[in-house]
Structure formats: C-alpha cells, structure tokens
Amino acid sequence: MKHIFKKGTDETKPTLLLLHGTGGTEQDLLPVADMIDSSCSILSVRGNVLENGMPRFFRRLQEGIFDIEDLIERTTELHQFLDEAAETYSFDRHNIVAVGYSNGANIAGSLLFHYENSLKGAALLHPMVPRRGVEVPKTDASIFIGAGTNDPICPASETEELSALLEKAGADVQVHWESFGHQLTRTEIEAAEKWYRSKF
Ligand code: MLT
C-alpha cells in the first residue's frame, strides 16, 4: 500500500497508524499526529480504492452503505500490510495506535471488528459501525471516539451503538462529543491528545 513511514525519536512509544478520510491522502493527518505525539513513529497509509478519483479504504454502494465483501477484503489487506510494515521498519506490531478520520476511522473500526489484537488502541474520528451481525473479537484496546451530535454522516445513535459494541468486546472506550457536524476540529484533536497521554 502507498504509505509514508517516519521513524520516531522514542521507540518505546506506539506507532501511530494514520488513515485519511475519503478523498484524502497519506499526507492529511501528519499534522494531527504531530499534535498527538511528535515523538512517535508514524505509518500513514493511502487507501487503495478510488471513488471518482478519490482515495478510500474500501468501496461503498452509496453514502453510508458499505460493500461488505470489499470491506472484509480491504481490512485483511491492511491487517497484512501492518504485519509486513512492522518487519520492514522494525517497529512493534503489537503497539500500533490508529488515528483515523471518517472513512479511515471506519477501516480502523473494521480492523477491531475482524482481528483480535490488530490495534493496541485507536482514535476514531467520526466513525460509523463498520459492520453489523458479527461478534467483535475480545479486545483490551483503548478507544477514543470523536463524534458530532449533529453529524449527518454518523448519527449520534450510531456512535452510541459503536461504543456499546466495542465496550461489550472489552475495549476501554471514551466518547468526545462536538457539534460541528462531520468536521474534524482542533478541540476534538486536543481531546484525542489528552486521551492518548492518559493511556499510552
Ligand atoms: C464511509 O464511506 O466510510 C463514510 O460514509 C464516511 C465517508 O467517507 O464519507
């Protein structure tokens, strides 16, 4: 997968896995990672799917309706890419914290829904429930969810559903609410930074 890897100054820290939103690239979340922890290694990945020229991490049939077969395939592809990247760049595969926005948050959520221990933690910024009708593998991951009370793409009820599903699987979940729709805001990133500092 197309990506950027930047070695951090502190090898005991997690590697931050950056996953952009629809139409984004691996460059987008670099400033966010810098705000969360500038001493971490960073692996920032570009989604392999193109929707009208816009990179994404998996196909969708329409807004909010995911192509589940493709979601499963792309989740496996990303999971395996993380295994390979950990070997190539010599970082701890078991110490990855994802930072994903929108479609990137959804593929990070999908890693949690399909693989045990794929992520040590995740800051999911405006995520949806990636898939229904499956049992989420047991996890002790720390999860931050940044949500909007008036997010037209991820309704508040879906945030609550996601939070409950992850908690049921054993995750330690913290939800931060804003009221700026689907936008990623500075205060939300600051809240994610505070969460990160308290957990890692
Ligand atoms: C998705 O397709 O993952 C969500 O609708 C978020 C988006 O990318 O718009």
PDB file of C-alpha atoms and ligand atoms in Angstrom:
ATOM      1  CA  MET A   1       0.000   0.000   0.000  1.00  0.00           C
ATOM      2  CA  LYS A   2       1.232   3.535  -0.713  1.00  0.00           C
ATOM      3  CA  HIS A   3       2.441   4.986   2.560  1.00  0.00           C
ATOM      4  CA  ILE A   4       4.839   7.174   4.482  1.00  0.00           C
ATOM      5  CA  PHE A   5       6.884   5.865   7.391  1.00  0.00           C
ATOM      6  CA  LYS A   6       8.620   8.288   9.720  1.00  0.00           C
ATOM      7  CA  LYS A   7      10.762   6.869  12.482  1.00  0.00           C
ATOM      8  CA  GLY A   8      10.077   8.444  15.861  1.00  0.00           C
ATOM      9  CA  THR A   9      12.600   9.555  18.441  1.00  0.00           C
ATOM     10  CA  ASP A  10      11.187   7.321  21.180  1.00  0.00           C
ATOM     11  CA  GLU A  11      10.984   3.623  20.304  1.00  0.00           C
ATOM     12  CA  THR A  12       9.025   2.747  23.451  1.00  0.00           C
ATOM     13  CA  LYS A  13       6.076   4.779  22.126  1.00  0.00           C
ATOM     14  CA  PRO A  14       3.333   3.280  19.954  1.00  0.00           C
ATOM     15  CA  THR A  15       3.490   3.636  16.180  1.00  0.00           C
ATOM     16  CA  LEU A  16       0.671   5.897  15.031  1.00  0.00           C
ATOM     17  CA  LEU A  17      -1.197   4.449  12.055  1.00  0.00           C
ATOM     18  CA  LEU A  18      -2.782   7.332  10.126  1.00  0.00           C
ATOM     19  CA  LEU A  19      -5.863   6.631   7.989  1.00  0.00           C
ATOM     20  CA  HIS A  20      -7.316   9.520   5.980  1.00  0.00           C
ATOM     21  CA  GLY A  21     -10.921  10.294   5.035  1.00  0.00           C
ATOM     22  CA  THR A  22     -12.488   9.903   1.563  1.00  0.00           C
ATOM     23  CA  GLY A  23     -10.589  11.967  -0.998  1.00  0.00           C
ATOM     24  CA  GLY A  24      -7.603  12.351   1.286  1.00  0.00           C
ATOM     25  CA  THR A  25      -4.036  11.097   1.106  1.00  0.00           C
ATOM     26  CA  GLU A  26      -1.330   9.842   3.423  1.00  0.00           C
ATOM     27  CA  GLN A  27      -0.253  13.490   3.910  1.00  0.00           C
ATOM     28  CA  ASP A  28      -3.507  14.685   5.522  1.00  0.00           C
ATOM     29  CA  LEU A  29      -3.202  13.512   9.108  1.00  0.00           C
ATOM     30  CA  LEU A  30       0.533  14.183   9.572  1.00  0.00           C
ATOM     31  CA  PRO A  31      -0.156  17.493  11.404  1.00  0.00           C
ATOM     32  CA  VAL A  32      -2.740  15.695  13.597  1.00  0.00           C
ATOM     33  CA  ALA A  33      -0.180  13.019  14.539  1.00  0.00           C
ATOM     34  CA  ASP A  34       2.269  15.781  15.372  1.00  0.00           C
ATOM     35  CA  MET A  35      -0.291  17.304  17.750  1.00  0.00           C
ATOM     36  CA  ILE A  36      -0.996  13.944  19.412  1.00  0.00           C
ATOM     37  CA  ASP A  37       2.604  12.811  19.910  1.00  0.00           C
ATOM     38  CA  SER A  38       5.530  14.218  17.953  1.00  0.00           C
ATOM     39  CA  SER A  39       7.966  11.587  19.276  1.00  0.00           C
ATOM     40  CA  CYS A  40       6.135   8.543  17.854  1.00  0.00           C
ATOM     41  CA  SER A  41       6.913   6.617  14.714  1.00  0.00           C
ATOM     42  CA  ILE A  42       4.270   7.230  12.075  1.00  0.00           C
ATOM     43  CA  LEU A  43       2.892   4.921   9.425  1.00  0.00           C
ATOM     44  CA  SER A  44       0.490   6.836   7.213  1.00  0.00           C
ATOM     45  CA  VAL A  45      -1.304   4.801   4.563  1.00  0.00           C
ATOM     46  CA  ARG A  46      -3.251   5.725   1.439  1.00  0.00           C
ATOM     47  CA  GLY A  47      -6.468   3.815   0.745  1.00  0.00           C
ATOM     48  CA  ASN A  48      -6.265   1.507  -2.278  1.00  0.00           C
ATOM     49  CA  VAL A  49      -9.792   2.138  -3.576  1.00  0.00           C
ATOM     50  CA  LEU A  50     -10.673   5.046  -5.868  1.00  0.00           C
ATOM     51  CA  GLU A  51     -14.182   6.525  -5.901  1.00  0.00           C
ATOM     52  CA  ASN A  52     -14.377   9.027  -8.774  1.00  0.00           C
ATOM     53  CA  GLY A  53     -10.660   9.602  -8.335  1.00  0.00           C
ATOM     54  CA  MET A  54     -10.908   9.958  -4.550  1.00  0.00           C
ATOM     55  CA  PRO A  55      -8.848   7.531  -2.452  1.00  0.00           C
ATOM     56  CA  ARG A  56     -10.750   5.441   0.140  1.00  0.00           C
ATOM     57  CA  PHE A  57     -10.035   2.324   2.178  1.00  0.00           C
ATOM     58  CA  PHE A  58     -12.963   0.235   0.871  1.00  0.00           C
ATOM     59  CA  ARG A  59     -15.816   0.503  -1.609  1.00  0.00           C
ATOM     60  CA  ARG A  60     -19.285   1.720  -0.745  1.00  0.00           C
ATOM     61  CA  LEU A  61     -22.521   1.212  -2.643  1.00  0.00           C
ATOM     62  CA  GLN A  62     -23.745   4.659  -1.634  1.00  0.00           C
ATOM     63  CA  GLU A  63     -23.226   7.122   1.220  1.00  0.00           C
ATOM     64  CA  GLY A  64     -23.294   5.093   4.428  1.00  0.00           C
ATOM     65  CA  ILE A  65     -23.895   1.731   2.689  1.00  0.00           C
ATOM     66  CA  PHE A  66     -20.708  -0.274   2.600  1.00  0.00           C
ATOM     67  CA  ASP A  67     -19.701  -3.017   0.177  1.00  0.00           C
ATOM     68  CA  ILE A  68     -19.164  -5.601   2.912  1.00  0.00           C
ATOM     69  CA  GLU A  69     -17.262  -8.074   0.726  1.00  0.00           C
ATOM     70  CA  ASP A  70     -14.796  -5.361  -0.245  1.00  0.00           C
ATOM     71  CA  LEU A  71     -14.631  -4.085   3.343  1.00  0.00           C
ATOM     72  CA  ILE A  72     -13.592  -7.554   4.541  1.00  0.00           C
ATOM     73  CA  GLU A  73     -11.013  -7.931   1.746  1.00  0.00           C
ATOM     74  CA  ARG A  74      -9.510  -4.477   2.309  1.00  0.00           C
ATOM     75  CA  THR A  75      -9.431  -4.976   6.065  1.00  0.00           C
ATOM     76  CA  THR A  76      -7.404  -8.167   5.559  1.00  0.00           C
ATOM     77  CA  GLU A  77      -5.142  -6.320   3.122  1.00  0.00           C
ATOM     78  CA  LEU A  78      -4.474  -3.553   5.671  1.00  0.00           C
ATOM     79  CA  HIS A  79      -4.007  -6.040   8.526  1.00  0.00           C
ATOM     80  CA  GLN A  80      -1.407  -7.949   6.465  1.00  0.00           C
ATOM     81  CA  PHE A  81       0.239  -4.715   5.381  1.00  0.00           C
ATOM     82  CA  LEU A  82       0.707  -3.823   9.067  1.00  0.00           C
ATOM     83  CA  ASP A  83       2.427  -7.190   9.651  1.00  0.00           C
ATOM     84  CA  GLU A  84       4.775  -6.537   6.720  1.00  0.00           C
ATOM     85  CA  ALA A  85       5.444  -2.889   7.637  1.00  0.00           C
ATOM     86  CA  ALA A  86       6.367  -3.887  11.211  1.00  0.00           C
ATOM     87  CA  GLU A  87       9.017  -6.244   9.758  1.00  0.00           C
ATOM     88  CA  THR A  88      10.279  -3.781   7.157  1.00  0.00           C
ATOM     89  CA  TYR A  89      10.581  -0.842   9.542  1.00  0.00           C
ATOM     90  CA  SER A  90      11.320  -2.825  12.714  1.00  0.00           C
ATOM     91  CA  PHE A  91       8.541  -1.479  14.918  1.00  0.00           C
ATOM     92  CA  ASP A  92       6.463  -3.405  17.448  1.00  0.00           C
ATOM     93  CA  ARG A  93       3.433  -4.875  15.626  1.00  0.00           C
ATOM     94  CA  HIS A  94       1.633  -5.138  18.951  1.00  0.00           C
ATOM     95  CA  ASN A  95       1.987  -1.468  19.740  1.00  0.00           C
ATOM     96  CA  ILE A  96       0.039   0.280  16.974  1.00  0.00           C
ATOM     97  CA  VAL A  97      -2.461   3.037  17.730  1.00  0.00           C
ATOM     98  CA  ALA A  98      -4.630   4.052  14.773  1.00  0.00           C
ATOM     99  CA  VAL A  99      -5.743   7.621  14.154  1.00  0.00           C
ATOM    100  CA  GLY A 100      -8.458   7.547  11.521  1.00  0.00           C
ATOM    101  CA  TYR A 101     -10.880  10.142  10.244  1.00  0.00           C
ATOM    102  CA  SER A 102     -14.245   9.266   8.653  1.00  0.00           C
ATOM    103  CA  ASN A 103     -13.574   6.505   6.089  1.00  0.00           C
ATOM    104  CA  GLY A 104     -10.171   5.991   7.770  1.00  0.00           C
ATOM    105  CA  ALA A 105     -11.901   5.646  11.150  1.00  0.00           C
ATOM    106  CA  ASN A 106     -14.226   3.079   9.575  1.00  0.00           C
ATOM    107  CA  ILE A 107     -11.402   0.856   8.313  1.00  0.00           C
ATOM    108  CA  ALA A 108      -9.703   1.156  11.735  1.00  0.00           C
ATOM    109  CA  GLY A 109     -13.030   0.114  13.319  1.00  0.00           C
ATOM    110  CA  SER A 110     -13.161  -2.763  10.854  1.00  0.00           C
ATOM    111  CA  LEU A 111      -9.704  -3.959  11.982  1.00  0.00           C
ATOM    112  CA  LEU A 112     -11.119  -4.098  15.528  1.00  0.00           C
ATOM    113  CA  PHE A 113     -14.260  -5.884  14.295  1.00  0.00           C
ATOM    114  CA  HIS A 114     -12.360  -8.567  12.364  1.00  0.00           C
ATOM    115  CA  TYR A 115      -8.985  -9.135  14.049  1.00  0.00           C
ATOM    116  CA  GLU A 116      -8.054  -9.767  17.636  1.00  0.00           C
ATOM    117  CA  ASN A 117      -5.078  -7.633  18.681  1.00  0.00           C
ATOM    118  CA  SER A 118      -4.627  -5.817  15.385  1.00  0.00           C
ATOM    119  CA  LEU A 119      -4.591  -2.464  17.209  1.00  0.00           C
ATOM    120  CA  LYS A 120      -3.461  -1.529  20.699  1.00  0.00           C
ATOM    121  CA  GLY A 121      -5.686   1.499  20.558  1.00  0.00           C
ATOM    122  CA  ALA A 122      -7.462   3.836  18.195  1.00  0.00           C
ATOM    123  CA  ALA A 123      -8.628   7.409  17.947  1.00  0.00           C
ATOM    124  CA  LEU A 124     -11.700   7.037  15.745  1.00  0.00           C
ATOM    125  CA  LEU A 125     -12.694  10.474  14.483  1.00  0.00           C
ATOM    126  CA  HIS A 126     -16.287  10.452  13.210  1.00  0.00           C
ATOM    127  CA  PRO A 127     -16.594   6.682  12.775  1.00  0.00           C
ATOM    128  CA  MET A 128     -19.623   4.569  11.855  1.00  0.00           C
ATOM    129  CA  VAL A 129     -20.433   0.974  12.773  1.00  0.00           C
ATOM    130  CA  PRO A 130     -18.312  -0.802  10.119  1.00  0.00           C
ATOM    131  CA  ARG A 131     -20.392  -3.975  10.066  1.00  0.00           C
ATOM    132  CA  ARG A 132     -23.370  -5.495  11.844  1.00  0.00           C
ATOM    133  CA  GLY A 133     -24.248  -9.069  12.730  1.00  0.00           C
ATOM    134  CA  VAL A 134     -20.751 -10.199  13.692  1.00  0.00           C
ATOM    135  CA  GLU A 135     -19.275 -10.780  17.113  1.00  0.00           C
ATOM    136  CA  VAL A 136     -16.468  -8.306  17.783  1.00  0.00           C
ATOM    137  CA  PRO A 137     -13.331 -10.235  18.865  1.00  0.00           C
ATOM    138  CA  LYS A 138     -12.323  -9.775  22.509  1.00  0.00           C
ATOM    139  CA  THR A 139     -10.061  -6.781  22.928  1.00  0.00           C
ATOM    140  CA  ASP A 140      -8.432  -4.683  25.611  1.00  0.00           C
ATOM    141  CA  ALA A 141      -7.813  -1.783  23.225  1.00  0.00           C
ATOM    142  CA  SER A 142      -8.204   1.816  24.369  1.00  0.00           C
ATOM    143  CA  ILE A 143     -10.542   3.660  22.054  1.00  0.00           C
ATOM    144  CA  PHE A 144     -11.297   7.352  21.663  1.00  0.00           C
ATOM    145  CA  ILE A 145     -14.347   8.245  19.604  1.00  0.00           C
ATOM    146  CA  GLY A 146     -14.708  11.807  18.356  1.00  0.00           C
ATOM    147  CA  ALA A 147     -18.331  12.341  17.382  1.00  0.00           C
ATOM    148  CA  GLY A 148     -20.739  15.068  16.381  1.00  0.00           C
ATOM    149  CA  THR A 149     -24.162  15.447  17.985  1.00  0.00           C
ATOM    150  CA  ASN A 150     -25.276  16.737  14.566  1.00  0.00           C
ATOM    151  CA  ASP A 151     -23.025  14.689  12.286  1.00  0.00           C
ATOM    152  CA  PRO A 152     -25.166  13.964   9.188  1.00  0.00           C
ATOM    153  CA  ILE A 153     -22.952  11.038   8.132  1.00  0.00           C
ATOM    154  CA  CYS A 154     -22.512   9.371  11.550  1.00  0.00           C
ATOM    155  CA  PRO A 155     -25.683   9.948  13.594  1.00  0.00           C
ATOM    156  CA  ALA A 156     -25.298  10.122  17.377  1.00  0.00           C
ATOM    157  CA  SER A 157     -27.243   6.866  17.759  1.00  0.00           C
ATOM    158  CA  GLU A 158     -24.654   5.091  15.595  1.00  0.00           C
ATOM    159  CA  THR A 159     -21.816   6.479  17.739  1.00  0.00           C
ATOM    160  CA  GLU A 160     -23.561   5.046  20.797  1.00  0.00           C
ATOM    161  CA  GLU A 161     -24.069   1.713  19.043  1.00  0.00           C
ATOM    162  CA  LEU A 162     -20.378   1.544  18.081  1.00  0.00           C
ATOM    163  CA  SER A 163     -19.265   2.478  21.566  1.00  0.00           C
ATOM    164  CA  ALA A 164     -21.512  -0.224  23.111  1.00  0.00           C
ATOM    165  CA  LEU A 165     -20.288  -2.912  20.674  1.00  0.00           C
ATOM    166  CA  LEU A 166     -16.645  -2.126  21.419  1.00  0.00           C
ATOM    167  CA  GLU A 167     -17.242  -1.974  25.179  1.00  0.00           C
ATOM    168  CA  LYS A 168     -19.016  -5.325  25.043  1.00  0.00           C
ATOM    169  CA  ALA A 169     -15.879  -6.792  23.430  1.00  0.00           C
ATOM    170  CA  GLY A 170     -13.799  -5.468  26.352  1.00  0.00           C
ATOM    171  CA  ALA A 171     -12.477  -2.196  24.947  1.00  0.00           C
ATOM    172  CA  ASP A 172     -11.975   0.846  27.119  1.00  0.00           C
ATOM    173  CA  VAL A 173     -13.988   3.479  25.218  1.00  0.00           C
ATOM    174  CA  GLN A 174     -14.103   7.235  25.659  1.00  0.00           C
ATOM    175  CA  VAL A 175     -16.534   9.311  23.599  1.00  0.00           C
ATOM    176  CA  HIS A 176     -15.979  13.007  22.991  1.00  0.00           C
ATOM    177  CA  TRP A 177     -18.911  14.988  21.584  1.00  0.00           C
ATOM    178  CA  GLU A 178     -18.820  18.141  19.493  1.00  0.00           C
ATOM    179  CA  SER A 179     -21.493  19.868  17.462  1.00  0.00           C
ATOM    180  CA  PHE A 180     -19.704  20.735  14.248  1.00  0.00           C
ATOM    181  CA  GLY A 181     -21.226  18.060  12.028  1.00  0.00           C
ATOM    182  CA  HIS A 182     -18.759  15.695  10.347  1.00  0.00           C
ATOM    183  CA  GLN A 183     -15.875  18.172  10.594  1.00  0.00           C
ATOM    184  CA  LEU A 184     -12.617  17.312  12.302  1.00  0.00           C
ATOM    185  CA  THR A 185     -11.987  20.131  14.754  1.00  0.00           C
ATOM    186  CA  ARG A 186      -8.968  21.335  16.677  1.00  0.00           C
ATOM    187  CA  THR A 187     -10.728  20.848  20.035  1.00  0.00           C
ATOM    188  CA  GLU A 188     -11.531  17.256  19.076  1.00  0.00           C
ATOM    189  CA  ILE A 189      -7.858  16.616  18.264  1.00  0.00           C
ATOM    190  CA  GLU A 190      -6.896  18.231  21.577  1.00  0.00           C
ATOM    191  CA  ALA A 191      -9.303  15.886  23.371  1.00  0.00           C
ATOM    192  CA  ALA A 192      -7.758  12.932  21.487  1.00  0.00           C
ATOM    193  CA  GLU A 193      -4.307  14.103  22.553  1.00  0.00           C
ATOM    194  CA  LYS A 194      -5.408  14.227  26.183  1.00  0.00           C
ATOM    195  CA  TRP A 195      -6.891  10.727  25.883  1.00  0.00           C
ATOM    196  CA  TYR A 196      -3.662   9.451  24.255  1.00  0.00           C
ATOM    197  CA  ARG A 197      -1.473  10.957  27.002  1.00  0.00           C
ATOM    198  CA  SER A 198      -3.577   9.258  29.671  1.00  0.00           C
ATOM    199  CA  LYS A 199      -3.482   5.809  28.020  1.00  0.00           C
ATOM    200  CA  PHE A 200      -0.074   5.361  26.362  1.00  0.00           C
TER     201      PHE A 200
HETATM  202  C1  MLT B   1     -17.590   5.988   4.624  1.00  0.00           C
HETATM  203  O1  MLT B   1     -17.976   5.764   3.490  1.00  0.00           O
HETATM  204  O2  MLT B   1     -16.643   5.411   5.153  1.00  0.00           O
HETATM  205  C2  MLT B   1     -18.348   7.017   5.401  1.00  0.00           C
HETATM  206  O3  MLT B   1     -19.510   7.320   4.750  1.00  0.00           O
HETATM  207  C3  MLT B   1     -17.537   8.221   5.650  1.00  0.00           C
HETATM  208  C4  MLT B   1     -17.127   8.893   4.374  1.00  0.00           C
HETATM  209  O4  MLT B   1     -16.107   8.552   3.849  1.00  0.00           O
HETATM  210  O5  MLT B   1     -17.868   9.754   3.899  1.00  0.00           O
END
